[in-house]
PDB file of C-alpha atoms in Angstrom:
ATOM      1  CA  MET G  33     -14.104   1.618  10.920  1.00 76.00           C
ATOM      2  CA  THR G  34     -14.445   4.782   8.813  1.00 83.00           C
ATOM      3  CA  GLY G  35     -10.672   5.294   8.843  1.00 84.00           C
ATOM      4  CA  MET G  36     -10.119   1.693   7.786  1.00 88.00           C
ATOM      5  CA  LEU G  37     -12.631   1.974   4.923  1.00 93.00           C
ATOM      6  CA  LEU G  38     -11.099   5.249   3.776  1.00 93.00           C
ATOM      7  CA  ALA G  39      -7.614   3.685   3.782  1.00 92.00           C
ATOM      8  CA  VAL G  40      -8.896   0.733   1.723  1.00 93.00           C
ATOM      9  CA  PHE G  41     -10.759   3.025  -0.697  1.00 95.00           C
ATOM     10  CA  LEU G  42      -7.742   5.285  -1.278  1.00 93.00           C
ATOM     11  CA  THR G  43      -5.279   2.385  -1.641  1.00 92.00           C
ATOM     12  CA  ALA G  44      -7.597   0.706  -4.110  1.00 93.00           C
ATOM     13  CA  ALA G  45      -8.237   3.943  -6.034  1.00 93.00           C
ATOM     14  CA  VAL G  46      -4.497   4.506  -6.602  1.00 91.00           C
ATOM     15  CA  GLU G  47      -3.935   0.915  -7.728  1.00 92.00           C
ATOM     16  CA  TRP G  48      -7.028   0.827  -9.971  1.00 94.00           C
ATOM     17  CA  VAL G  49      -5.895   4.058 -11.657  1.00 93.00           C
ATOM     18  CA  GLU G  50      -2.615   2.318 -12.548  1.00 91.00           C
ATOM     19  CA  ALA G  51      -4.474  -0.798 -13.688  1.00 92.00           C
ATOM     20  CA  TYR G  52      -6.818   1.351 -15.820  1.00 93.00           C
ATOM     21  CA  THR G  53      -3.822   2.807 -17.693  1.00 92.00           C
ATOM     22  CA  ILE G  54      -2.782  -0.739 -18.638  1.00 91.00           C
ATOM     23  CA  ILE G  55      -6.319  -1.789 -19.611  1.00 92.00           C
ATOM     24  CA  LEU G  56      -6.757   1.341 -21.736  1.00 91.00           C
ATOM     25  CA  ALA G  57      -3.472   0.740 -23.592  1.00 89.00           C
ATOM     26  CA  VAL G  58      -4.401  -2.899 -24.208  1.00 89.00           C
ATOM     27  CA  ALA G  59      -7.993  -2.053 -25.207  1.00 89.00           C
ATOM     28  CA  LEU G  60      -6.772   0.280 -27.930  1.00 86.00           C
ATOM     29  CA  SER G  61      -4.819  -2.659 -29.395  1.00 84.00           C
ATOM     30  CA  ILE G  62      -7.104  -5.660 -28.996  1.00 85.00           C
ATOM     31  CA  GLY G  63     -10.463  -4.052 -28.273  1.00 87.00           C
ATOM     32  CA  TRP G  64     -12.388  -3.342 -25.080  1.00 89.00           C
ATOM     33  CA  GLY G  65     -14.068  -6.760 -25.015  1.00 90.00           C
ATOM     34  CA  ARG G  66     -10.850  -8.747 -24.704  1.00 90.00           C
ATOM     35  CA  ALA G  67      -9.175  -6.187 -22.423  1.00 90.00           C
ATOM     36  CA  LEU G  68     -12.137  -6.234 -20.028  1.00 92.00           C
ATOM     37  CA  GLN G  69     -12.195 -10.031 -20.199  1.00 93.00           C
ATOM     38  CA  ALA G  70      -8.547 -10.095 -19.025  1.00 93.00           C
ATOM     39  CA  MET G  71      -9.352  -7.606 -16.277  1.00 93.00           C
ATOM     40  CA  GLY G  72     -12.337  -9.697 -15.183  1.00 94.00           C
ATOM     41  CA  ALA G  73     -10.171 -12.823 -14.995  1.00 95.00           C
ATOM     42  CA  ALA G  74      -7.618 -10.971 -12.850  1.00 94.00           C
ATOM     43  CA  LEU G  75     -10.376  -9.639 -10.557  1.00 93.00           C
ATOM     44  CA  ALA G  76     -11.747 -13.180 -10.184  1.00 94.00           C
ATOM     45  CA  ALA G  77      -8.259 -14.378  -9.218  1.00 93.00           C
ATOM     46  CA  LEU G  78      -8.021 -11.542  -6.672  1.00 91.00           C
ATOM     47  CA  ALA G  79     -11.434 -12.461  -5.230  1.00 91.00           C
ATOM     48  CA  ALA G  80     -10.248 -16.067  -4.819  1.00 92.00           C
ATOM     49  CA  LEU G  81      -7.032 -14.815  -3.180  1.00 90.00           C
ATOM     50  CA  THR G  82      -9.076 -12.646  -0.800  1.00 88.00           C
ATOM     51  CA  ALA G  83     -11.184 -15.621   0.228  1.00 89.00           C
ATOM     52  CA  ALA G  84      -8.083 -17.805   0.680  1.00 90.00           C
ATOM     53  CA  GLY G  85      -6.147 -15.109   2.547  1.00 87.00           C
ATOM     54  CA  SER G  86      -8.969 -14.356   4.983  1.00 86.00           C
ATOM     55  CA  PHE G  87      -9.570 -18.094   5.492  1.00 88.00           C
ATOM     56  CA  LEU G  88      -5.901 -18.657   6.371  1.00 89.00           C
ATOM     57  CA  LEU G  89      -5.700 -15.655   8.698  1.00 87.00           C
ATOM     58  CA  THR G  90      -8.910 -16.546  10.543  1.00 85.00           C
ATOM     59  CA  ARG G  91      -7.454 -20.041  11.213  1.00 87.00           C
ATOM     60  CA  ILE G  92      -5.027 -18.365  13.641  1.00 85.00           C
ATOM     61  CA  GLN G  93      -6.698 -18.954  16.991  1.00 81.00           C
ATOM     62  CA  ASP G  94      -4.507 -16.714  19.137  1.00 86.00           C
ATOM     63  CA  LEU G  95      -5.814 -13.189  18.515  1.00 87.00           C
ATOM     64  CA  ARG G  96      -2.597 -11.583  19.755  1.00 91.00           C
ATOM     65  CA  VAL G  97      -0.536 -13.564  17.242  1.00 92.00           C
ATOM     66  CA  LEU G  98      -2.962 -12.543  14.478  1.00 91.00           C
ATOM     67  CA  GLN G  99      -2.789  -8.904  15.579  1.00 93.00           C
ATOM     68  CA  LEU G 100       1.027  -9.001  15.676  1.00 94.00           C
ATOM     69  CA  LEU G 101       1.256 -10.632  12.252  1.00 92.00           C
ATOM     70  CA  ILE G 102      -1.118  -8.133  10.642  1.00 92.00           C
ATOM     71  CA  GLY G 103       0.535  -5.245  12.494  1.00 94.00           C
ATOM     72  CA  VAL G 104       4.007  -6.147  11.213  1.00 94.00           C
ATOM     73  CA  PHE G 105       2.685  -6.671   7.665  1.00 92.00           C
ATOM     74  CA  LEU G 106       1.120  -3.200   7.785  1.00 94.00           C
ATOM     75  CA  LEU G 107       4.363  -1.666   9.101  1.00 96.00           C
ATOM     76  CA  LEU G 108       6.272  -3.168   6.165  1.00 94.00           C
ATOM     77  CA  PHE G 109       3.684  -2.051   3.615  1.00 92.00           C
ATOM     78  CA  GLY G 110       3.073   1.402   5.133  1.00 94.00           C
ATOM     79  CA  LEU G 111       6.785   2.164   5.529  1.00 95.00           C
ATOM     80  CA  ARG G 112       7.401   1.358   1.861  1.00 93.00           C
ATOM     81  CA  TRP G 113       4.598   3.665   0.702  1.00 93.00           C
ATOM     82  CA  LEU G 114       5.523   6.532   3.048  1.00 96.00           C
ATOM     83  CA  ALA G 115       9.251   6.396   2.199  1.00 95.00           C
ATOM     84  CA  LYS G 116       8.475   6.306  -1.527  1.00 94.00           C
ATOM     85  CA  ALA G 117       5.995   9.197  -1.237  1.00 95.00           C
ATOM     86  CA  VAL G 118       8.551  11.257   0.731  1.00 96.00           C
ATOM     87  CA  ALA G 119      11.239  10.567  -1.903  1.00 95.00           C
ATOM     88  CA  ARG G 120       8.889  11.552  -4.727  1.00 94.00           C
ATOM     89  CA  GLY G 121       7.501  14.564  -2.858  1.00 93.00           C
ATOM     90  CA  ALA G 122      11.029  15.880  -2.239  1.00 92.00           C
ATOM     91  CA  GLY G 123      12.068  15.306  -5.837  1.00 91.00           C
ATOM     92  CA  LEU G 124      14.558  12.531  -5.000  1.00 89.00           C
ATOM     93  CA  LYS G 125      12.578  10.219  -7.285  1.00 87.00           C
ATOM     94  CA  ALA G 126      10.455  11.014 -10.328  1.00 85.00           C
ATOM     95  CA  LEU G 127       6.691  11.191  -9.750  1.00 84.00           C
ATOM     96  CA  HIS G 128       4.650   8.354 -11.192  1.00 80.00           C
ATOM     97  CA  ASP G 129       3.313   9.659 -14.513  1.00 80.00           C
ATOM     98  CA  GLU G 130       0.279   7.831 -15.899  1.00 81.00           C
ATOM     99  CA  ALA G 131       0.498   9.611 -19.273  1.00 82.00           C
ATOM    100  CA  ALA G 132       4.168   8.540 -19.697  1.00 84.00           C
ATOM    101  CA  GLU G 133       3.291   5.035 -18.528  1.00 83.00           C
ATOM    102  CA  PHE G 134       0.510   4.882 -21.110  1.00 84.00           C
ATOM    103  CA  LYS G 135       2.835   6.112 -23.875  1.00 84.00           C
ATOM    104  CA  ALA G 136       5.449   3.500 -22.964  1.00 85.00           C
ATOM    105  CA  LEU G 137       2.814   0.767 -22.956  1.00 81.00           C
ATOM    106  CA  ARG G 138       1.454   1.813 -26.353  1.00 81.00           C
ATOM    107  CA  GLY G 139       4.972   1.592 -27.731  1.00 80.00           C
ATOM    108  CA  ARG G 140       5.369  -2.037 -26.731  1.00 79.00           C
ATOM    109  CA  ALA G 141       5.578  -4.314 -29.750  1.00 72.00           C
ATOM    110  CA  ASP G 142       3.908  -7.275 -28.005  1.00 74.00           C
ATOM    111  CA  LEU G 143       0.742  -5.241 -27.450  1.00 74.00           C
ATOM    112  CA  HIS G 144      -0.284  -5.928 -31.055  1.00 75.00           C
ATOM    113  CA  ASP G 145      -0.311  -9.657 -30.455  1.00 81.00           C
ATOM    114  CA  ARG G 146      -3.753 -10.597 -29.095  1.00 82.00           C
ATOM    115  CA  ARG G 147      -2.584 -13.253 -26.682  1.00 86.00           C
ATOM    116  CA  ALA G 148       0.393 -11.262 -25.383  1.00 87.00           C
ATOM    117  CA  ALA G 149      -1.768  -8.149 -24.945  1.00 88.00           C
ATOM    118  CA  TRP G 150      -4.398 -10.165 -23.042  1.00 90.00           C
ATOM    119  CA  LEU G 151      -1.646 -11.370 -20.713  1.00 91.00           C
ATOM    120  CA  VAL G 152      -0.334  -7.827 -20.249  1.00 90.00           C
ATOM    121  CA  ALA G 153      -3.834  -6.722 -19.151  1.00 90.00           C
ATOM    122  CA  PHE G 154      -4.292  -9.760 -16.894  1.00 93.00           C
ATOM    123  CA  ASN G 155      -0.862  -9.522 -15.248  1.00 90.00           C
ATOM    124  CA  GLY G 156      -1.092  -5.742 -14.903  1.00 90.00           C
ATOM    125  CA  THR G 157      -4.468  -5.861 -13.154  1.00 92.00           C
ATOM    126  CA  LEU G 158      -3.352  -8.769 -10.975  1.00 91.00           C
ATOM    127  CA  LEU G 159      -0.116  -7.064  -9.912  1.00 89.00           C
ATOM    128  CA  GLU G 160      -1.785  -3.738  -9.127  1.00 89.00           C
ATOM    129  CA  GLY G 161      -4.625  -5.588  -7.420  1.00 91.00           C
ATOM    130  CA  LEU G 162      -2.310  -7.572  -5.148  1.00 90.00           C
ATOM    131  CA  GLU G 163      -1.735  -4.495  -3.010  1.00 88.00           C
ATOM    132  CA  VAL G 164      -5.505  -3.946  -2.822  1.00 92.00           C
ATOM    133  CA  TRP G 165      -5.959  -7.603  -1.883  1.00 90.00           C
ATOM    134  CA  PHE G 166      -3.385  -7.290   0.879  1.00 89.00           C
ATOM    135  CA  ILE G 167      -4.991  -4.207   2.425  1.00 91.00           C
ATOM    136  CA  VAL G 168      -8.518  -5.610   2.161  1.00 92.00           C
ATOM    137  CA  VAL G 169      -7.526  -8.883   3.850  1.00 91.00           C
ATOM    138  CA  THR G 170      -5.321  -7.451   6.622  1.00 90.00           C
ATOM    139  CA  LEU G 171      -7.514  -4.485   7.597  1.00 91.00           C
ATOM    140  CA  GLY G 172     -10.743  -6.420   6.954  1.00 91.00           C
ATOM    141  CA  VAL G 173      -9.790  -9.454   9.057  1.00 90.00           C
ATOM    142  CA  GLN G 174      -8.269  -7.428  11.915  1.00 89.00           C
ATOM    143  CA  THR G 175     -11.292  -5.120  12.255  1.00 90.00           C
ATOM    144  CA  GLY G 176     -13.809  -7.907  11.562  1.00 89.00           C
ATOM    145  CA  HIS G 177     -15.258  -6.028   8.581  1.00 92.00           C
ATOM    146  CA  LEU G 178     -13.901  -7.985   5.622  1.00 90.00           C
ATOM    147  CA  ALA G 179     -17.052  -7.574   3.498  1.00 92.00           C
ATOM    148  CA  ALA G 180     -17.116  -3.803   4.068  1.00 94.00           C
ATOM    149  CA  ALA G 181     -13.399  -3.559   3.189  1.00 94.00           C
ATOM    150  CA  ALA G 182     -13.991  -5.537  -0.031  1.00 93.00           C
ATOM    151  CA  LEU G 183     -16.938  -3.276  -0.880  1.00 94.00           C
ATOM    152  CA  ALA G 184     -14.768  -0.173  -0.344  1.00 95.00           C
ATOM    153  CA  ALA G 185     -12.239  -1.594  -2.833  1.00 94.00           C
ATOM    154  CA  LEU G 186     -15.032  -2.358  -5.318  1.00 94.00           C
ATOM    155  CA  LEU G 187     -16.450   1.141  -4.874  1.00 96.00           C
ATOM    156  CA  ALA G 188     -13.017   2.567  -5.734  1.00 95.00           C
ATOM    157  CA  LEU G 189     -13.003   0.329  -8.824  1.00 94.00           C
ATOM    158  CA  ALA G 190     -16.429   1.655  -9.851  1.00 95.00           C
ATOM    159  CA  VAL G 191     -15.315   5.270  -9.386  1.00 95.00           C
ATOM    160  CA  VAL G 192     -12.125   4.758 -11.433  1.00 94.00           C
ATOM    161  CA  ALA G 193     -14.061   2.844 -14.116  1.00 92.00           C
ATOM    162  CA  ALA G 194     -16.641   5.666 -14.340  1.00 93.00           C
ATOM    163  CA  MET G 195     -13.878   8.291 -14.637  1.00 92.00           C
ATOM    164  CA  GLY G 196     -12.124   6.172 -17.260  1.00 88.00           C
ATOM    165  CA  ALA G 197     -15.334   5.641 -19.242  1.00 87.00           C
ATOM    166  CA  ALA G 198     -15.971   9.377 -19.214  1.00 88.00           C
ATOM    167  CA  LEU G 199     -12.448  10.479 -20.143  1.00 84.00           C
ATOM    168  CA  HIS G 200     -11.055   7.627 -22.314  1.00 80.00           C
ATOM    169  CA  LYS G 201      -7.503   8.692 -21.463  1.00 84.00           C
ATOM    170  CA  PRO G 202      -5.032   7.988 -18.618  1.00 84.00           C
ATOM    171  CA  LEU G 203      -6.139   9.480 -15.302  1.00 84.00           C
ATOM    172  CA  ALA G 204      -2.979  11.553 -14.997  1.00 79.00           C
ATOM    173  CA  ARG G 205      -4.512  14.231 -12.762  1.00 82.00           C
ATOM    174  CA  VAL G 206      -5.203  11.917  -9.844  1.00 83.00           C
ATOM    175  CA  PRO G 207      -2.799  13.079  -7.090  1.00 88.00           C
ATOM    176  CA  GLU G 208      -1.267   9.617  -6.680  1.00 87.00           C
ATOM    177  CA  ASN G 209       1.689  10.684  -4.555  1.00 91.00           C
ATOM    178  CA  ALA G 210      -0.431  12.664  -2.086  1.00 93.00           C
ATOM    179  CA  ILE G 211      -2.782   9.684  -1.739  1.00 92.00           C
ATOM    180  CA  LYS G 212       0.125   7.258  -1.283  1.00 93.00           C
ATOM    181  CA  PHE G 213       1.620   9.573   1.345  1.00 95.00           C
ATOM    182  CA  LEU G 214      -1.651   9.696   3.283  1.00 94.00           C
ATOM    183  CA  VAL G 215      -2.295   5.942   2.964  1.00 93.00           C
ATOM    184  CA  GLY G 216       1.313   5.148   3.961  1.00 95.00           C
ATOM    185  CA  ALA G 217       0.901   7.287   7.106  1.00 96.00           C
ATOM    186  CA  ALA G 218      -2.485   5.658   7.862  1.00 95.00           C
ATOM    187  CA  LEU G 219      -1.181   2.104   7.430  1.00 94.00           C
ATOM    188  CA  LEU G 220       1.843   2.857   9.608  1.00 96.00           C
ATOM    189  CA  SER G 221      -0.584   4.169  12.253  1.00 96.00           C
ATOM    190  CA  PHE G 222      -2.701   0.992  12.164  1.00 95.00           C
ATOM    191  CA  GLY G 223       0.448  -1.161  12.130  1.00 96.00           C
ATOM    192  CA  THR G 224       2.052   0.698  15.049  1.00 97.00           C
ATOM    193  CA  TYR G 225      -1.139   0.544  17.108  1.00 96.00           C
ATOM    194  CA  TRP G 226      -1.811  -3.161  16.587  1.00 95.00           C
ATOM    195  CA  THR G 227       1.838  -4.287  16.838  1.00 96.00           C
ATOM    196  CA  LEU G 228       2.439  -2.600  20.176  1.00 96.00           C
ATOM    197  CA  GLU G 229      -0.942  -3.696  21.535  1.00 95.00           C
ATOM    198  CA  ALA G 230      -0.129  -7.304  20.569  1.00 95.00           C
ATOM    199  CA  LEU G 231       3.179  -6.963  22.442  1.00 94.00           C
ATOM    200  CA  GLY G 232       1.280  -6.056  25.607  1.00 92.00           C
ATOM    201  CA  TYR G 233       1.474  -2.268  25.452  1.00 93.00           C
ATOM    202  CA  ARG G 234      -1.615  -0.357  26.574  1.00 92.00           C
ATOM    203  CA  TRP G 235      -2.197   2.865  24.656  1.00 93.00           C
ATOM    204  CA  PRO G 236      -3.081   5.638  27.149  1.00 90.00           C
ATOM    205  CA  LEU G 237      -5.589   7.253  24.754  1.00 89.00           C
ATOM    206  CA  GLY G 238      -7.127   3.993  23.511  1.00 87.00           C
ATOM    207  CA  ASP G 239      -8.459   4.091  19.930  1.00 87.00           C
ATOM    208  CA  ALA G 240      -7.987   7.869  19.801  1.00 91.00           C
ATOM    209  CA  THR G 241      -4.251   7.137  19.609  1.00 93.00           C
ATOM    210  CA  LEU G 242      -4.751   6.248  15.936  1.00 93.00           C
ATOM    211  CA  ILE G 243      -5.508   9.899  15.131  1.00 94.00           C
ATOM    212  CA  ALA G 244      -2.423  11.035  17.068  1.00 95.00           C
ATOM    213  CA  LEU G 245      -0.264   8.471  15.239  1.00 96.00           C
ATOM    214  CA  LEU G 246      -1.650   9.546  11.856  1.00 96.00           C
ATOM    215  CA  ALA G 247      -0.880  13.189  12.675  1.00 96.00           C
ATOM    216  CA  PHE G 248       2.634  12.225  13.812  1.00 97.00           C
ATOM    217  CA  TYR G 249       3.483  10.261  10.644  1.00 97.00           C
ATOM    218  CA  ALA G 250       1.868  12.836   8.338  1.00 97.00           C
ATOM    219  CA  MET G 251       3.636  15.791   9.944  1.00 97.00           C
ATOM    220  CA  GLY G 252       6.898  13.855  10.206  1.00 97.00           C
ATOM    221  CA  GLY G 253       6.648  12.879   6.542  1.00 96.00           C
ATOM    222  CA  LEU G 254       5.932  16.465   5.493  1.00 96.00           C
ATOM    223  CA  ALA G 255       8.918  17.663   7.525  1.00 96.00           C
ATOM    224  CA  LEU G 256      11.118  15.086   5.756  1.00 96.00           C
ATOM    225  CA  ILE G 257       9.863  16.262   2.347  1.00 95.00           C
ATOM    226  CA  ARG G 258      10.719  19.870   3.232  1.00 94.00           C
ATOM    227  CA  LEU G 259      14.110  18.860   4.611  1.00 93.00           C
ATOM    228  CA  TYR G 260      15.102  16.768   1.590  1.00 91.00           C
ATOM    229  CA  ALA G 261      13.675  19.246  -0.930  1.00 88.00           C
ATOM    230  CA  GLY G 262      15.663  22.028   0.773  1.00 82.00           C
ATOM    231  CA  THR G 263      18.858  19.966   0.808  1.00 77.00           C
ATOM    232  CA  ARG G 264      18.386  19.161  -2.864  1.00 69.00           C
ATOM    233  CA  ALA G 265      17.743  22.786  -3.838  1.00 65.00           C
ATOM    234  CA  ARG G 266      20.947  24.024  -2.178  1.00 63.00           C
ATOM    235  CA  PRO G 267      23.909  24.271  -4.610  1.00 58.00           C
TER     236      PRO G 267
ATOM    237  CA  MET O 199       6.842 -15.810  -4.120  1.00 68.00           C
ATOM    238  CA  ARG O 200       9.874 -13.556  -3.803  1.00 70.00           C
ATOM    239  CA  GLY O 201       8.375 -11.204  -6.382  1.00 70.00           C
ATOM    240  CA  LEU O 202       5.076 -11.106  -4.477  1.00 72.00           C
ATOM    241  CA  PHE O 203       6.895 -10.335  -1.228  1.00 75.00           C
ATOM    242  CA  LYS O 204       8.872  -7.542  -2.869  1.00 76.00           C
ATOM    243  CA  THR O 205       5.739  -6.097  -4.480  1.00 74.00           C
ATOM    244  CA  LEU O 206       4.007  -5.896  -1.107  1.00 74.00           C
ATOM    245  CA  PHE O 207       6.819  -5.137   1.317  1.00 76.00           C
ATOM    246  CA  GLY O 208       9.760  -3.796  -0.675  1.00 78.00           C
ATOM    247  CA  ASP O 209      13.335  -5.070  -0.655  1.00 84.00           C
ATOM    248  CA  ALA O 210      15.553  -6.429   2.127  1.00 89.00           C
ATOM    249  CA  ARG O 211      16.320  -2.895   3.369  1.00 92.00           C
ATOM    250  CA  HIS O 212      12.648  -2.388   4.289  1.00 92.00           C
ATOM    251  CA  VAL O 213      12.474  -5.698   6.126  1.00 93.00           C
ATOM    252  CA  VAL O 214      15.712  -4.990   8.027  1.00 95.00           C
ATOM    253  CA  ALA O 215      14.524  -1.463   8.897  1.00 95.00           C
ATOM    254  CA  VAL O 216      11.233  -2.745  10.356  1.00 96.00           C
ATOM    255  CA  ALA O 217      13.046  -5.587  12.166  1.00 96.00           C
ATOM    256  CA  LEU O 218      15.445  -3.082  13.776  1.00 96.00           C
ATOM    257  CA  CYS O 219      12.544  -0.827  14.808  1.00 96.00           C
ATOM    258  CA  LEU O 220      10.799  -3.808  16.419  1.00 96.00           C
ATOM    259  CA  MET O 221      13.975  -4.891  18.244  1.00 96.00           C
ATOM    260  CA  VAL O 222      14.463  -1.410  19.704  1.00 96.00           C
ATOM    261  CA  THR O 223      10.775  -1.329  20.713  1.00 95.00           C
ATOM    262  CA  LEU O 224      11.007  -4.767  22.349  1.00 95.00           C
ATOM    263  CA  ALA O 225      14.075  -3.637  24.293  1.00 95.00           C
ATOM    264  CA  ALA O 226      12.154  -0.541  25.416  1.00 94.00           C
ATOM    265  CA  LEU O 227       9.162  -2.661  26.456  1.00 94.00           C
ATOM    266  CA  ARG O 228      11.410  -4.824  28.632  1.00 93.00           C
ATOM    267  CA  SER O 229      13.155  -1.884  30.297  1.00 92.00           C
ATOM    268  CA  PRO O 230      12.034   0.610  32.935  1.00 92.00           C
ATOM    269  CA  ALA O 231      11.187   2.900  30.000  1.00 87.00           C
ATOM    270  CA  ALA O 232       8.324   0.594  28.925  1.00 91.00           C
ATOM    271  CA  PRO O 233       5.655   3.361  29.091  1.00 90.00           C
ATOM    272  CA  ALA O 234       7.651   5.248  26.436  1.00 90.00           C
ATOM    273  CA  ALA O 235       7.445   2.358  23.950  1.00 91.00           C
ATOM    274  CA  GLY O 236       4.483   4.116  22.329  1.00 92.00           C
ATOM    275  CA  LEU O 237       6.875   6.890  21.322  1.00 94.00           C
ATOM    276  CA  VAL O 238       9.859   4.671  20.514  1.00 95.00           C
ATOM    277  CA  LEU O 239       8.241   2.706  17.668  1.00 96.00           C
ATOM    278  CA  PRO O 240       6.818   5.731  15.762  1.00 97.00           C
ATOM    279  CA  LEU O 241      10.125   7.599  16.101  1.00 97.00           C
ATOM    280  CA  CYS O 242      12.101   4.576  14.870  1.00 97.00           C
ATOM    281  CA  LEU O 243       9.747   4.103  11.922  1.00 97.00           C
ATOM    282  CA  LEU O 244       9.953   7.757  10.933  1.00 97.00           C
ATOM    283  CA  ALA O 245      13.756   7.524  11.079  1.00 97.00           C
ATOM    284  CA  ALA O 246      13.511   4.407   8.901  1.00 96.00           C
ATOM    285  CA  ALA O 247      11.306   6.286   6.408  1.00 96.00           C
ATOM    286  CA  ALA O 248      13.879   9.090   6.344  1.00 96.00           C
ATOM    287  CA  TYR O 249      16.654   6.580   5.596  1.00 96.00           C
ATOM    288  CA  LEU O 250      14.699   4.604   2.987  1.00 95.00           C
ATOM    289  CA  ALA O 251      13.504   7.729   1.156  1.00 94.00           C
ATOM    290  CA  ARG O 252      17.135   8.579   0.360  1.00 90.00           C
ATOM    291  CA  ARG O 253      17.937   5.104  -0.999  1.00 82.00           C
TER     292      ARG O 253
END
């Protein structure tokens, strides 16, 4: 359960940092009151989505089907994050830069229109939050700790909000790529474990396999970063 | 809906990569090498990550 909560917390932290950049840019245009109102509306929508998502998933009576479905979803999500983190770590893609993102947002002409800016804050929080929603629902439902998973996501929100309130600037120093790399490896581990178990495979080490899988994906990912960075550096 | 799917799971390449990994794993599970399926899926997924990182 600790690993699951940590994965939820880290996923949420990365996404809330990106959402905070948007809220900050909007707040400087239309004021904190309206920007926070838009964020609150998006969070309410995400809470409703969480309730609906968990309701739909818990309607699946066959636990193996549920496990397979969640496992495959996590493989898709985890693979995307790990591949992206490897590409960014090796320099094949530019790192996500919150300061540059903030600058680009501040330069948007529609940010000076109250209604358009409110929508930018709402859509931004909703889009970033969708990935949090997905992780909370899949990991929460599969482990039977949905409330704890939701609390971990809210705790991440509180931490990011506190950092934002203290700094009043984009949280550019958060090591987003390292976190995405670790979360991608963790989600692939959960996905691999549950998918194969749902297909009838019995893991020789039981739950301890998750640690071995995490080590495999993390070390494999690091090896790929070194390989691609080396290939890129060669003339 | 398509946008939501892409936000969560990436483009068609990601879906195809995972589908191929699962097909190889299923084949392994139904062969005499079934006990090795626990190695087949992680290796396939790491190979998929290596491919997708370059795209």
